Coordinates of N, CA and C in Angstrom, one line a residue:
X20 N 28.8 -19.2 -66.1 CA 29.1 -20.3 -66.8 C 28.0 -20.5 -67.8
X21 N 29.4 -20.7 -69.6 CA 28.2 -20.1 -70.9 C 27.5 -21.8 -71.6
X22 N 27.1 -21.6 -72.2 CA 26.0 -23.1 -72.9 C 26.7 -22.5 -75.3
X23 N 27.6 -23.0 -76.0 CA 27.6 -22.5 -76.4 C 27.1 -23.7 -78.1
X24 N 26.3 -23.7 -78.8 CA 26.0 -24.8 -79.2 C 25.7 -24.1 -81.5
X25 N 27.1 -25.4 -81.5 CA 26.8 -25.3 -83.4 C 25.7 -25.5 -83.4
X26 N 25.0 -25.0 -84.6 CA 25.1 -25.7 -86.2 C 25.2 -25.3 -87.4
X27 N 24.5 -25.9 -88.6 CA 24.4 -25.6 -90.0 C 25.5 -26.2 -90.5
X28 N 25.9 -27.7 -89.9 CA 27.4 -28.1 -91.3 C 26.8 -29.5 -91.4
X29 N 27.2 -29.5 -92.6 CA 26.7 -30.9 -92.7 C 27.6 -31.4 -94.1
X30 N 26.7 -32.0 -95.2 CA 27.8 -32.8 -96.6 C 27.3 -31.3 -97.6
X31 N 28.9 -30.7 -98.2 CA 28.3 -29.8 -99.4 C 30.0 -30.1 -100.3
X32 N 29.0 -30.3 -102.0 CA 30.7 -29.9 -102.3 C 31.6 -28.8 -102.9
X33 N 32.9 -29.9 -103.4 CA 34.0 -28.4 -103.7 C 33.2 -27.1 -104.3
X34 N 33.2 -25.9 -103.8 CA 33.0 -25.1 -103.8 C 31.7 -23.8 -104.1
X35 N 31.1 -25.0 -102.8 CA 29.2 -24.2 -102.2 C 29.8 -23.8 -101.1
X36 N 28.8 -23.7 -100.7 CA 28.2 -22.4 -99.4 C 28.2 -23.9 -98.0
X37 N 28.2 -23.4 -97.2 CA 27.8 -22.8 -95.7 C 27.6 -22.0 -94.2
X38 N 26.7 -22.0 -94.9 CA 26.4 -20.8 -93.0 C 27.5 -22.2 -91.3
X39 N 27.9 -21.5 -91.2 CA 27.8 -22.4 -89.2 C 27.1 -21.4 -88.3
X40 N 26.1 -21.6 -87.4 CA 26.3 -20.9 -86.6 C 26.2 -21.0 -84.9
X41 N 26.4 -20.6 -84.2 CA 26.6 -20.9 -82.3 C 26.1 -19.7 -81.1
X42 N 25.1 -20.4 -80.5 CA 24.6 -19.7 -80.2 C 24.7 -19.5 -78.3
X43 N 24.8 -19.0 -77.6 CA 25.8 -18.2 -76.4 C 23.9 -18.5 -75.0
X44 N 24.4 -18.8 -74.2 CA 23.5 -19.5 -73.5 C 23.6 -18.6 -72.5
X45 N 22.7 -18.5 -71.2 CA 23.8 -18.9 -69.3 C 24.5 -17.3 -69.6
X46 N 25.4 -17.7 -68.8 CA 25.7 -16.2 -68.1 C 26.8 -15.9 -69.0
X47 N 27.8 -15.2 -70.4 CA 28.4 -15.0 -70.9 C 28.6 -13.5 -70.9
X48 N 28.2 -13.0 -69.6 CA 28.7 -11.5 -69.9 C 29.9 -11.5 -70.4
X49 N 30.5 -12.0 -69.6 CA 32.5 -12.0 -69.3 C 33.3 -12.1 -70.8
X50 N 32.6 -13.0 -71.6 CA 33.0 -13.2 -73.0 C 33.1 -11.5 -73.1
X51 N 35.1 -11.6 -74.2 CA 35.6 -11.0 -75.3 C 35.5 -11.1 -76.1
X52 N 35.7 -12.4 -76.5 CA 36.4 -13.0 -78.0 C 35.4 -13.8 -78.4
X53 N 34.7 -14.2 -80.2 CA 33.7 -16.1 -79.9 C 35.0 -16.0 -81.6
X54 N 35.2 -17.6 -81.2 CA 35.8 -18.4 -82.2 C 35.9 -19.2 -82.9
X55 N 35.9 -19.6 -84.3 CA 35.5 -20.8 -84.7 C 36.8 -22.1 -84.9
X56 N 37.6 -23.0 -84.2 CA 38.2 -23.7 -84.5 C 38.3 -24.6 -84.8
X57 N 38.6 -25.8 -85.9 CA 38.0 -26.3 -86.5 C 39.7 -28.3 -86.2
X58 N 38.7 -29.1 -86.2 CA 39.5 -30.4 -86.2 C 39.6 -31.5 -86.7
X59 N 40.4 -31.8 -88.4 CA 40.4 -32.8 -89.3 C 40.7 -34.3 -88.4
X60 N 40.6 -35.0 -89.7 CA 41.2 -35.9 -88.8 C 42.4 -36.3 -89.5
X61 N 43.7 -37.0 -87.4 CA 45.0 -37.4 -88.1 C 45.5 -35.6 -87.2
X62 N 44.5 -34.4 -88.0 CA 45.2 -33.7 -87.0 C 45.6 -32.7 -86.0
X63 N 45.8 -31.8 -85.4 CA 45.8 -30.6 -84.7 C 45.0 -29.8 -84.5
X64 N 43.7 -29.8 -83.4 CA 42.8 -27.8 -83.8 C 43.5 -27.3 -83.8
X65 N 42.7 -26.5 -84.8 CA 43.3 -25.0 -85.2 C 42.6 -24.6 -84.5
X66 N 43.1 -22.9 -85.2 CA 42.0 -21.9 -85.2 C 42.0 -21.3 -86.7
X67 N 40.0 -21.2 -86.5 CA 40.0 -20.9 -88.4 C 40.1 -19.3 -88.0
X68 N 39.1 -18.5 -86.8 CA 38.7 -17.4 -86.8 C 38.2 -17.1 -85.5
X69 N 38.8 -15.5 -85.1 CA 38.5 -15.2 -83.6 C 37.8 -13.4 -84.5
X70 N 37.1 -13.9 -83.5 CA 36.4 -12.1 -83.5 C 36.7 -11.3 -81.7
X71 N 36.3 -10.1 -81.4 CA 36.3 -10.1 -80.1 C 35.0 -8.7 -80.5
X72 N 35.1 -8.4 -79.1 CA 34.4 -7.5 -78.6 C 34.3 -6.0 -79.3
X73 N 35.4 -5.7 -80.1 CA 35.6 -4.8 -80.2 C 35.6 -4.3 -81.4
X74 N 35.2 -5.7 -82.4 CA 34.5 -6.2 -83.9 C 36.4 -6.6 -84.6
X75 N 37.4 -7.3 -83.9 CA 38.9 -6.7 -85.0 C 38.5 -8.9 -84.9
X76 N 39.2 -8.2 -85.9 CA 38.9 -10.2 -86.8 C 40.3 -10.2 -86.6
X77 N 40.3 -11.9 -87.1 CA 41.9 -13.3 -87.0 C 41.3 -14.1 -88.5
X78 N 41.9 -14.2 -89.1 CA 41.7 -15.5 -90.1 C 42.7 -16.0 -90.2
X79 N 42.6 -17.9 -90.6 CA 43.9 -18.3 -91.0 C 44.3 -18.0 -91.9
X80 N 44.9 -18.2 -92.4 CA 45.9 -17.6 -94.1 C 44.7 -18.6 -95.0
X81 N 44.6 -19.6 -94.7 CA 43.9 -20.6 -95.6 C 42.6 -20.2 -96.0
X82 N 41.9 -20.1 -94.8 CA 40.4 -19.4 -95.3 C 40.3 -18.2 -95.6
X83 N 41.4 -16.6 -95.5 CA 41.4 -15.6 -96.0 C 40.4 -15.7 -97.8
X84 N 39.8 -15.0 -97.3 CA 38.9 -14.3 -99.1 C 37.6 -14.9 -99.4
X85 N 37.4 -16.7 -97.9 CA 37.0 -17.4 -98.1 C 36.0 -17.2 -97.7
X86 N 36.5 -17.4 -96.2 CA 35.4 -17.1 -94.8 C 35.0 -15.9 -93.6
X87 N 34.5 -16.0 -93.6 CA 34.0 -14.9 -92.9 C 33.5 -14.5 -91.8
X88 N 33.5 -14.3 -90.3 CA 33.2 -14.3 -89.0 C 32.0 -13.4 -88.9
X89 N 30.1 -12.8 -88.3 CA 29.9 -11.8 -87.9 C 29.3 -12.9 -87.3
X90 N 28.3 -11.8 -86.5 CA 27.7 -11.5 -84.9 C 26.6 -11.0 -85.0
X91 N 25.6 -11.4 -84.8 CA 24.7 -10.9 -83.7 C 24.0 -10.9 -82.7
X92 N 24.7 -9.5 -81.8 CA 24.6 -9.5 -80.8 C 23.2 -9.3 -80.2
X93 N 21.5 -8.6 -81.2 CA 20.6 -9.6 -80.5 C 19.5 -11.0 -80.2
X94 N 21.5 -11.2 -80.9 CA 21.1 -13.2 -80.8 C 21.4 -13.5 -80.2
X95 N 22.5 -13.2 -79.7 CA 23.6 -13.6 -79.0 C 24.2 -15.0 -80.2
X96 N 24.3 -15.1 -80.9 CA 24.8 -15.4 -81.6 C 26.0 -15.1 -82.6
X97 N 26.9 -16.3 -83.4 CA 28.0 -15.8 -84.0 C 28.0 -16.5 -85.2
X98 N 28.7 -15.8 -86.5 CA 28.0 -16.9 -87.7 C 29.7 -17.2 -88.1
X99 N 29.8 -18.6 -88.9 CA 30.4 -18.3 -89.9 C 30.1 -18.8 -91.3
X100 N 30.3 -17.4 -92.2 CA 30.3 -17.9 -94.0 C 31.0 -18.8 -93.9
X101 N 31.3 -19.7 -94.8 CA 32.2 -20.4 -96.0 C 32.0 -20.7 -97.4
X102 N 32.9 -19.9 -98.1 CA 32.1 -19.8 -99.2 C 33.5 -21.3 -100.4
X103 N 33.0 -21.0 -101.3 CA 34.6 -21.3 -102.0 C 34.8 -22.6 -101.2
X104 N 33.9 -23.7 -100.6 CA 34.1 -25.0 -100.1 C 35.8 -26.1 -100.4
X105 N 36.8 -26.0 -100.0 CA 37.9 -27.1 -100.4 C 37.9 -28.2 -99.9
X106 N 37.9 -29.5 -100.0 CA 37.7 -30.8 -99.5 C 38.5 -31.2 -98.8
X107 N 40.4 -29.4 -98.7 CA 41.1 -29.8 -96.5 C 40.3 -28.5 -95.5
X108 N 38.7 -28.2 -96.2 CA 38.2 -27.7 -94.9 C 37.5 -28.9 -94.5
X109 N 37.4 -29.7 -94.8 CA 37.0 -30.8 -94.2 C 36.8 -31.2 -92.7
X110 N 36.8 -31.7 -91.7 CA 36.9 -31.6 -90.3 C 35.5 -31.1 -89.4
X111 N 35.7 -31.4 -87.7 CA 34.8 -31.0 -87.2 C 35.1 -29.5 -85.9
X112 N 34.0 -28.5 -86.8 CA 34.4 -27.3 -86.8 C 33.8 -26.5 -84.8
X113 N 34.2 -26.5 -84.0 CA 33.7 -26.1 -82.2 C 34.1 -24.3 -82.6
X114 N 32.2 -24.5 -82.0 CA 32.5 -22.6 -81.4 C 33.8 -22.8 -80.9
X115 N 33.8 -20.8 -80.1 CA 34.9 -21.4 -78.3 C 34.5 -20.0 -77.9
X116 N 34.4 -20.0 -77.2 CA 34.1 -18.3 -77.0 C 35.9 -18.4 -75.4
X117 N 36.2 -16.7 -75.1 CA 37.0 -16.2 -74.5 C 36.9 -15.6 -73.9
X118 N 36.9 -15.3 -72.1 CA 36.9 -14.6 -71.3 C 38.0 -13.3 -70.6
X119 N 36.9 -12.4 -70.1 CA 38.2 -11.3 -69.4 C 38.6 -12.6 -68.2
X120 N 40.4 -11.9 -69.3 CA 40.9 -12.3 -67.5 C 41.5 -13.9 -67.6
X121 N 41.9 -14.1 -69.0 CA 41.7 -15.5 -69.4 C 42.8 -15.7 -70.7
X122 N 43.6 -15.7 -70.8 CA 44.6 -15.9 -72.3 C 44.1 -16.8 -73.3
X123 N 43.0 -17.8 -72.9 CA 42.9 -18.9 -74.3 C 41.1 -18.7 -73.8
X124 N 41.5 -19.4 -75.0 CA 39.8 -19.6 -75.3 C 38.5 -21.3 -74.7
X125 N 38.2 -20.8 -73.7 CA 37.8 -22.2 -72.3 C 37.0 -22.4 -72.6
X126 N 35.7 -22.1 -73.2 CA 33.8 -21.9 -73.6 C 34.3 -22.9 -75.2
X127 N 33.5 -24.3 -75.0 CA 33.1 -25.1 -75.9 C 32.2 -25.6 -76.8
X128 N 31.7 -25.7 -77.5 CA 30.5 -26.1 -78.5 C 31.1 -27.6 -78.3
X129 N 30.1 -28.0 -78.7 CA 29.9 -29.9 -79.3 C 30.6 -30.3 -80.8
X130 N 30.5 -28.8 -81.5 CA 30.8 -29.4 -82.3 C 30.5 -30.0 -83.7
X131 N 30.2 -29.2 -84.8 CA 29.7 -29.6 -86.7 C 30.7 -30.3 -87.1
X132 N 30.2 -31.8 -87.4 CA 31.0 -31.9 -88.3 C 30.4 -31.1 -90.0
X133 N 31.5 -30.8 -91.6 CA 32.0 -29.7 -91.9 C 32.3 -31.1 -93.1
X134 N 31.9 -32.0 -94.2 CA 32.2 -31.9 -94.9 C 32.1 -32.2 -96.3
X135 N 33.4 -32.1 -97.8 CA 33.2 -30.8 -98.7 C 33.9 -32.3 -99.4
X136 N 32.9 -32.8 -100.6 CA 33.5 -33.7 -101.0 C 33.6 -33.5 -102.8
X137 N 34.2 -34.1 -103.0 CA 34.6 -33.3 -105.1 C 33.1 -34.4 -105.5

C-alpha cells in the first residue's frame, strides 16, 4: 500500500506561480508512474500531467509550456511547478500513482485546492 500526501496549494493571482508537492510513503515499490489530476467545479476529473519511471512525460494541451512535473527520488516526492496561472486552472489538484500490471492510476492523495484570482 502507498500513501500520497499533497501540499502547496493556495490562492494566487492570475499570472503568478505555485509549486505543488506530493510525498509518497509506504509500500510503493510497484509504482511505475506518478501524475497530477485536477477537478474543477462542475467539471470531470482530468489528467494534467504524468511522468513514468523512465522519465517520459505527458502534458495536457491546456498546461503545456506553463506547468512542469519533476521528481526527487531520494525524497520520494513528485512536484508540479505551475507558472503563468490562469483563472481556468482553479481546481482541486490530486496526486496519483500507477502501479505495475495496472492500466489506471489507482492510488490517490487527498487533494489540494488551487484558486487563481484576477
